[in-house]
Coordinates of C-alpha atoms in Angstrom, one line a residue:
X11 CA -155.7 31.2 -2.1
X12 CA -155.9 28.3 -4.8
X13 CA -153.0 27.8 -7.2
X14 CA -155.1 27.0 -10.2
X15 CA -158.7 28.4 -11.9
X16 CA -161.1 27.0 -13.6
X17 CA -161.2 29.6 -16.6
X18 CA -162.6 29.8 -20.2
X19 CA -160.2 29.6 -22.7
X20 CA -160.1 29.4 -26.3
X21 CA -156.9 28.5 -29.0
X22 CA -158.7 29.5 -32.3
X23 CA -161.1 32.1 -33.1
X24 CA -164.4 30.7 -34.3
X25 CA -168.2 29.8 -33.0
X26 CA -169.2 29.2 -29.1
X27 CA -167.7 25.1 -29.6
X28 CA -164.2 26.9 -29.6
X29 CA -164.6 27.9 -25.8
X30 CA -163.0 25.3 -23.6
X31 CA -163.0 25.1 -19.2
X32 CA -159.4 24.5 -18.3
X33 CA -157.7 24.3 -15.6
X34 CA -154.8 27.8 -15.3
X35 CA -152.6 28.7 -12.8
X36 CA -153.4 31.7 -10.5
X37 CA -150.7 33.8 -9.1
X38 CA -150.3 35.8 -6.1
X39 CA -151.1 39.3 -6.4
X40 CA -148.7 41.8 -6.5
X41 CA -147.9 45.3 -6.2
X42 CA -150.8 47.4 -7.0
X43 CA -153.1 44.2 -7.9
X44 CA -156.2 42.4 -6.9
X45 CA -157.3 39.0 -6.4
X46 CA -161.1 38.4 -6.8
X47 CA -163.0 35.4 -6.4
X48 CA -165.8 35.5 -9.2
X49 CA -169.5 34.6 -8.3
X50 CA -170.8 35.7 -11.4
X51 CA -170.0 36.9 -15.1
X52 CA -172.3 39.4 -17.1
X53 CA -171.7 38.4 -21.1
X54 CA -171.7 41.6 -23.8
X55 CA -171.9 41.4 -27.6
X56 CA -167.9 42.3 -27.3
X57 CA -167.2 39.1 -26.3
X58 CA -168.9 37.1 -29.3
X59 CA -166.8 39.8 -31.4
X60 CA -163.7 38.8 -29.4
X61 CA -164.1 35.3 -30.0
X62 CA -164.9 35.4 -33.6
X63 CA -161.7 37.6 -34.5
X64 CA -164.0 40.6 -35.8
X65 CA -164.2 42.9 -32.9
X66 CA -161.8 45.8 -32.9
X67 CA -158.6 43.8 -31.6
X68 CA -157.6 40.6 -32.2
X69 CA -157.0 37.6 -29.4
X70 CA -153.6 36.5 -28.6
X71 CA -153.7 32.4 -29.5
X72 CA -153.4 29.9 -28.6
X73 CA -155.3 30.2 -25.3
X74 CA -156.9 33.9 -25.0
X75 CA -158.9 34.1 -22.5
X76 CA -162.2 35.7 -22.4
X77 CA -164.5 38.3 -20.9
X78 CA -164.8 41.7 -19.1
X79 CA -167.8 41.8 -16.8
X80 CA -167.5 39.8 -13.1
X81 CA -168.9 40.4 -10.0
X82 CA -167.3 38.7 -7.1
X83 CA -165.5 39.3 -3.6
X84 CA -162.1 40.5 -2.9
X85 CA -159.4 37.3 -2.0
X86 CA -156.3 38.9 -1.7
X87 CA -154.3 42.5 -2.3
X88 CA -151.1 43.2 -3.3
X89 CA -148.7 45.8 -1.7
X90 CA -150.4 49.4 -2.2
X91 CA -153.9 48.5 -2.5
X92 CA -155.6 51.2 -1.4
X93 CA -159.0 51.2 -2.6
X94 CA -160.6 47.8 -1.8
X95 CA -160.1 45.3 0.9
X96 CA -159.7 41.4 0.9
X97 CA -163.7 40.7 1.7
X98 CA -165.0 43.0 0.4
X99 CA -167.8 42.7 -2.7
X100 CA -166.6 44.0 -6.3
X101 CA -167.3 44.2 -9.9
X102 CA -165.0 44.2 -12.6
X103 CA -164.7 46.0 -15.8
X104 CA -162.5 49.2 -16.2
X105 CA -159.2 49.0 -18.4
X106 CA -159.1 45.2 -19.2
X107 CA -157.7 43.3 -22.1
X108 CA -159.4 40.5 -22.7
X109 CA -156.4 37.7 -24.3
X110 CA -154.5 38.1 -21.0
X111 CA -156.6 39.7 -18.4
X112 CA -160.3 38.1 -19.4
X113 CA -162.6 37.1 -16.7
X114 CA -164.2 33.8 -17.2
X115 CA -162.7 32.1 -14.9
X116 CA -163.6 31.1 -11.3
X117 CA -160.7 33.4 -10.0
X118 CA -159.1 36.5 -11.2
X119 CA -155.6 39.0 -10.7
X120 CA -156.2 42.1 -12.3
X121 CA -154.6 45.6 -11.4
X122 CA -156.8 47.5 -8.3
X123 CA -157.6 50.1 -11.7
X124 CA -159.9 47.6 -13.3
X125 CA -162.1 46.6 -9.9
X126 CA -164.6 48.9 -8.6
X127 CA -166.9 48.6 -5.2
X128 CA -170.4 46.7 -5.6
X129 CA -172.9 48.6 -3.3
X130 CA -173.0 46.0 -0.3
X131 CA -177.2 45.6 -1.4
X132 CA -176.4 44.6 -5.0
X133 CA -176.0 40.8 -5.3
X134 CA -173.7 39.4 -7.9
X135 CA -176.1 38.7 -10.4
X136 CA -177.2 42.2 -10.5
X137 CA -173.2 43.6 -10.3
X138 CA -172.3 40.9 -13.1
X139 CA -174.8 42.9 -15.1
X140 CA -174.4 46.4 -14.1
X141 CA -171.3 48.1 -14.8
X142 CA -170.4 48.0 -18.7
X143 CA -174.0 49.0 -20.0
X144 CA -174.3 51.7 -17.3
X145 CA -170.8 53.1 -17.5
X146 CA -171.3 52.9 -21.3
X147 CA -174.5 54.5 -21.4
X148 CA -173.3 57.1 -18.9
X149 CA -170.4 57.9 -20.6
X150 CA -172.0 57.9 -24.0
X151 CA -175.3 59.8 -23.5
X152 CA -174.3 62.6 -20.7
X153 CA -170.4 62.8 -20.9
X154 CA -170.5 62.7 -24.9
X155 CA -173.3 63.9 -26.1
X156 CA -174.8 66.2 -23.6
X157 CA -178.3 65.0 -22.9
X158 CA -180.0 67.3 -20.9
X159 CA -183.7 66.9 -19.2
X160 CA -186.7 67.2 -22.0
X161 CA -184.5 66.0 -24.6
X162 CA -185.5 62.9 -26.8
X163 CA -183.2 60.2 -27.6
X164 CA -183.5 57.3 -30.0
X165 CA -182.1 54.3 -28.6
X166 CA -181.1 51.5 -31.4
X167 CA -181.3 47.9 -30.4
X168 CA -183.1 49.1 -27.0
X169 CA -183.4 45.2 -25.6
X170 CA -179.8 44.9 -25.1
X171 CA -178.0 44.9 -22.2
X172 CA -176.7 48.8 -22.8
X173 CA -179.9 49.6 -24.6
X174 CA -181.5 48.7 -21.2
X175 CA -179.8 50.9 -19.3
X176 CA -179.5 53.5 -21.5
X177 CA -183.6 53.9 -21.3
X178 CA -183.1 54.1 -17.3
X179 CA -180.0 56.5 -17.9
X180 CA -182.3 59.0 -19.7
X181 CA -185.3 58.4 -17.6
X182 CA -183.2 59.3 -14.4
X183 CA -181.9 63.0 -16.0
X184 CA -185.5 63.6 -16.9
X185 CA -184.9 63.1 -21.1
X186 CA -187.6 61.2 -23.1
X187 CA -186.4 57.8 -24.3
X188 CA -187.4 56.6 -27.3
X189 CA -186.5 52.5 -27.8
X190 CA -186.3 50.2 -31.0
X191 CA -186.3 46.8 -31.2
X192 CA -187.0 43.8 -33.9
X193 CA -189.7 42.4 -32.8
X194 CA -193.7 42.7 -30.9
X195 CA -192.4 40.5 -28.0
X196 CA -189.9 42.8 -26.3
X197 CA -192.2 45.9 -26.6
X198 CA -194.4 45.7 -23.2
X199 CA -190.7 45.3 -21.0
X200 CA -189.2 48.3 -22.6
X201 CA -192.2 50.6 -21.6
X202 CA -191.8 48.6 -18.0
X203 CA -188.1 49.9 -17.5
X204 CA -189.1 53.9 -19.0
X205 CA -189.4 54.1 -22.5
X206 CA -191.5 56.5 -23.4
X207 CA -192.3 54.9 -26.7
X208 CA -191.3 51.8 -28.4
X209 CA -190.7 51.9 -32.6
X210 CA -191.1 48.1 -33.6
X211 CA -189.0 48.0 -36.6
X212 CA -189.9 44.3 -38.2
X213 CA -189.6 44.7 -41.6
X214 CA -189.9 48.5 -41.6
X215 CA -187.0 50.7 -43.1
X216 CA -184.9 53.2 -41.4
X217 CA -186.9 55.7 -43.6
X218 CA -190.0 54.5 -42.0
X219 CA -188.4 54.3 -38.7
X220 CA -187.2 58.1 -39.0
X221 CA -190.4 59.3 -39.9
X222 CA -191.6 57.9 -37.2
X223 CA -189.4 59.4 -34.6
X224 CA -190.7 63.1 -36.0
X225 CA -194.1 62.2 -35.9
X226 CA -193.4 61.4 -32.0
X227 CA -191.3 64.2 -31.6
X228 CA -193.8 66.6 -33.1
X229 CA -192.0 67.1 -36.2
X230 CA -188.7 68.3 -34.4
X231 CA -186.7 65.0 -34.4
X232 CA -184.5 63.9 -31.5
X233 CA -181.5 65.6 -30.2
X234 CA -180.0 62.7 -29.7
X235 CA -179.5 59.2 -31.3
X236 CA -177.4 56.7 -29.6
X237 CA -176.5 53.7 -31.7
X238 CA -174.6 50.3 -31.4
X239 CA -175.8 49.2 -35.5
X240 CA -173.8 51.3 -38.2
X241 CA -173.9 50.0 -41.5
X242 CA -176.7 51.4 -44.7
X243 CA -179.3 52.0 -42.2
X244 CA -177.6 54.8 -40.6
X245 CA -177.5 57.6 -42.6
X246 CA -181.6 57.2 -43.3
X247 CA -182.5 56.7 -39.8
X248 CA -180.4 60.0 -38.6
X249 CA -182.9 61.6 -40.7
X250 CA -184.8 61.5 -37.6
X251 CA -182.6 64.0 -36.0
X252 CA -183.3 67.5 -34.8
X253 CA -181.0 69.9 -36.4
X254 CA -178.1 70.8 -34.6
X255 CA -178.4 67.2 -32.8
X256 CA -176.2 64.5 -32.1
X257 CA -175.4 61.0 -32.8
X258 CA -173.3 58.5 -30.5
X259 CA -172.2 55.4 -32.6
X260 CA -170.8 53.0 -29.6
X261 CA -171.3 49.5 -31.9
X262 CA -170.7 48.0 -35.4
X263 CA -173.0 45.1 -35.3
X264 CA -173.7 46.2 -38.9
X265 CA -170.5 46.1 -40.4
X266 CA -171.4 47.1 -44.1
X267 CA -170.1 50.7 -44.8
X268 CA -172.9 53.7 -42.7
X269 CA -172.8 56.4 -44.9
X270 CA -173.1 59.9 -43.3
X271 CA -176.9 61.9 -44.1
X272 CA -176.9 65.0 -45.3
X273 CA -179.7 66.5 -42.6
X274 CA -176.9 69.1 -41.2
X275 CA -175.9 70.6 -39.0
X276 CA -175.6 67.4 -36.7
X277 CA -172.8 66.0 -34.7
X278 CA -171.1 62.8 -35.1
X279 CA -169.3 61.3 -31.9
X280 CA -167.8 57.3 -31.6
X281 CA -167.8 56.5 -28.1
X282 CA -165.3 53.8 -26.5
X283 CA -166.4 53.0 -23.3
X284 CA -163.3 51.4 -22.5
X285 CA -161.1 54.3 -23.6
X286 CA -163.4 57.0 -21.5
X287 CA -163.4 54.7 -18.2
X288 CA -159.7 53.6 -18.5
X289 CA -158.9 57.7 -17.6
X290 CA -159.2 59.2 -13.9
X291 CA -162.1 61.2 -14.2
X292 CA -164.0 58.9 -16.6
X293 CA -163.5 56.0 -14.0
X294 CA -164.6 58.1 -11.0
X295 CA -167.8 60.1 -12.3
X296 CA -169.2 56.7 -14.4
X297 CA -168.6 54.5 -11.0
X298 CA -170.4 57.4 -9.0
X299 CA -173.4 57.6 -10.9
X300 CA -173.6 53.8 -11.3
X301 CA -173.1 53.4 -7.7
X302 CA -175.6 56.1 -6.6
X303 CA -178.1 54.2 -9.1
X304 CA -177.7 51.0 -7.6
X305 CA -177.9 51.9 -4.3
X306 CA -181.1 54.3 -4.7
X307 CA -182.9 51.3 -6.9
X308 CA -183.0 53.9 -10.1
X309 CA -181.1 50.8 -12.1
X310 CA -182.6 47.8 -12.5
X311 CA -180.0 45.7 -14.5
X312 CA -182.2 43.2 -16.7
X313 CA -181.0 40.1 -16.6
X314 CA -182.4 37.5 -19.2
X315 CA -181.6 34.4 -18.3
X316 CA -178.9 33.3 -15.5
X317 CA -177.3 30.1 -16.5
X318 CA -175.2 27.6 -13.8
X319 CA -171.7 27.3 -14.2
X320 CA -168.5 28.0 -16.3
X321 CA -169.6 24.5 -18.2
X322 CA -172.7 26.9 -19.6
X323 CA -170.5 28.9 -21.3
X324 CA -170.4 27.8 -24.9
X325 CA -174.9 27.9 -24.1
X326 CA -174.5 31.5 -22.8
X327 CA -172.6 32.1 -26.2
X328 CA -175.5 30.6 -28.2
X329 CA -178.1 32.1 -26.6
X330 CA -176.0 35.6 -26.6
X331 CA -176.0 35.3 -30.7
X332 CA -179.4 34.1 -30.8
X333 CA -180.8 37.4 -30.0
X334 CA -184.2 35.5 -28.6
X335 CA -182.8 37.2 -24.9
X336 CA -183.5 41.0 -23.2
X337 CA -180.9 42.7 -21.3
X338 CA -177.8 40.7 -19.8
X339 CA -176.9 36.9 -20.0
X340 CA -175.2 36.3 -16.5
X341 CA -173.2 32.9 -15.8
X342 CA -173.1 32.2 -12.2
X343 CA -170.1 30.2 -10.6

């Protein structure tokens, strides 16, 4: 196995022109840890965060590295690997902080707890893209808040990469999905992947945006609402809810002060997909369901636009904050 990696790093928090290829040394891997040779890295919103010094924990600097998704292929095992094999295909994801154990880079080590099994038919574009939003939606719609068949669920931000794959998510349990996004343009795909209806919010206001989820709803609201925005428009769009329902905050890309509505009785649940996949069980059940939907063809990772190389990173970064994509930016090595 190479001594050295290609890998992203960056020494100062700060825009997508902080990001820098450098050359870091790769060591063997040793007791209870995995060496994977990445094909492909699936971007998330968390990253941007990361870099910037506003997500929830801050970088180690100088020279954090970067990044949670890869898909890739097994290189080498350490003693009492159990669970994967030197060969054999991979994604990674659970359990991994980012200033030391980041995976931009062209190989990783990481302990055998933070690298599941990619389905042998799922290529590395696809695995680069897969697990976080599905593990995320899984853990935040069924393990958190319950969903259950017939239900309706109001999806924020619906053309992201979790947004995505929570619509599939709810489609495959038999709830009714109900999307949001920005803009005219992305309507048509999310009605392609199972929304059953599409709320273009433009210019409208979470009042306008609630209303409308009782009209569709037939004046019941939904039972669930699963958001990644926070901030003022939260309290008015829970309006929307059914009573007794339930609201799954996994983001903060608002980060103004949500206040909470006064439509009780509801529930109010944080999710941290991170903390819920980093346990036993959580890792197990998320990785089953996101294996069986890969292998059946239920999940259909969206991938919006695959760019070539770790020197595409600081693009990937622009395009990521641009918000002009749907679904997953993948990097390919």
């Amino acid at each position: 196995m190479p001594n050295t990696a290609r890998t992203v790093l960056f020494h100062e928090i700060g825009g997508p022109d902080v990001l820098t290829v450098e050359d870091v040394p790769v060591p063997d891997p040793g007791p209870g840890q995995v060496a994977v040779r990445v094909e492909a890295l699936g971007l998330n919103r968390a990253e941007a965060l990361f870099r910037a010094g506003t997500y929830y924990y801050q970088p180690s600097l100088p020279a954090s590295r970067l990044g949670y998704e890869a898909a890739g292929a097994v290189e080498a095992v350490g003693e009492g690997v159990t669970e994967v094999a030197v060969g054999d295909p991979v994604m990674t994801g659970p359990g991994i902080e980012m200033s030391a154990r980041g995976v931009y880079a062209e190989r990783v080590v990481l302990p055998e707890t933070s690298v599941v099994r990619r389905p042998a038919s799922v290529d590395a574009v696809t695995g680069a893209a897969a697990w976080l939003t599905y593990t995320t939606a899984y853990g935040g719609l069924l393990e958190t808040a319950g969903l259950r068949p017939g239900d309706h669920v109001l999806i924020t931000g619906a053309s992201s990469g979790v947004g995505t794959a929570a619509i599939q998510v709810a489609r495959r349990i038999g709830a009714v999905p109900l999307a949001t996004t920005r803009t005219e343009a992305k309507r048509r795909q999310l009605l392609e992947l199972g929304a059953a209806e599409v709320i273009v919010t433009g210019d409208s206001t979470a009042e306008a945006v609630a209303e409308e989820v009782r009209r569709l709803t037939g004046g019941t609201g939904a039972e669930v609402m699963f958001d990644a925005i926070g901030g003022p428009g939260f309290s008015p769009l829970a309006e929307g809810l059914a009573p007794g329902g339930s609201v799954v905050v996994y983001g903060w890309l608002d980060r103004r002060p949500a206040e909470i509505p006064w439509n009780w009785p509801f529930t109010i649940h944080t999710y941290a997909n991170g903390t819920f996949t980093s346990t036993p069980g959580g890792r197990r059940r998320s990785t089953a369901f996101l294996d069986a939907g890969l292998s059946d063809g239920g999940f259909r990772p969206v991938v919006g636009e695959v760019l070539e190389g770790l020197d595409r990173i600081r693009d990937a970064h622009r395009l990521m904050e641009s918000n002009a994509h749907t679904g997953k930016i993948v990097v390919r090595i």
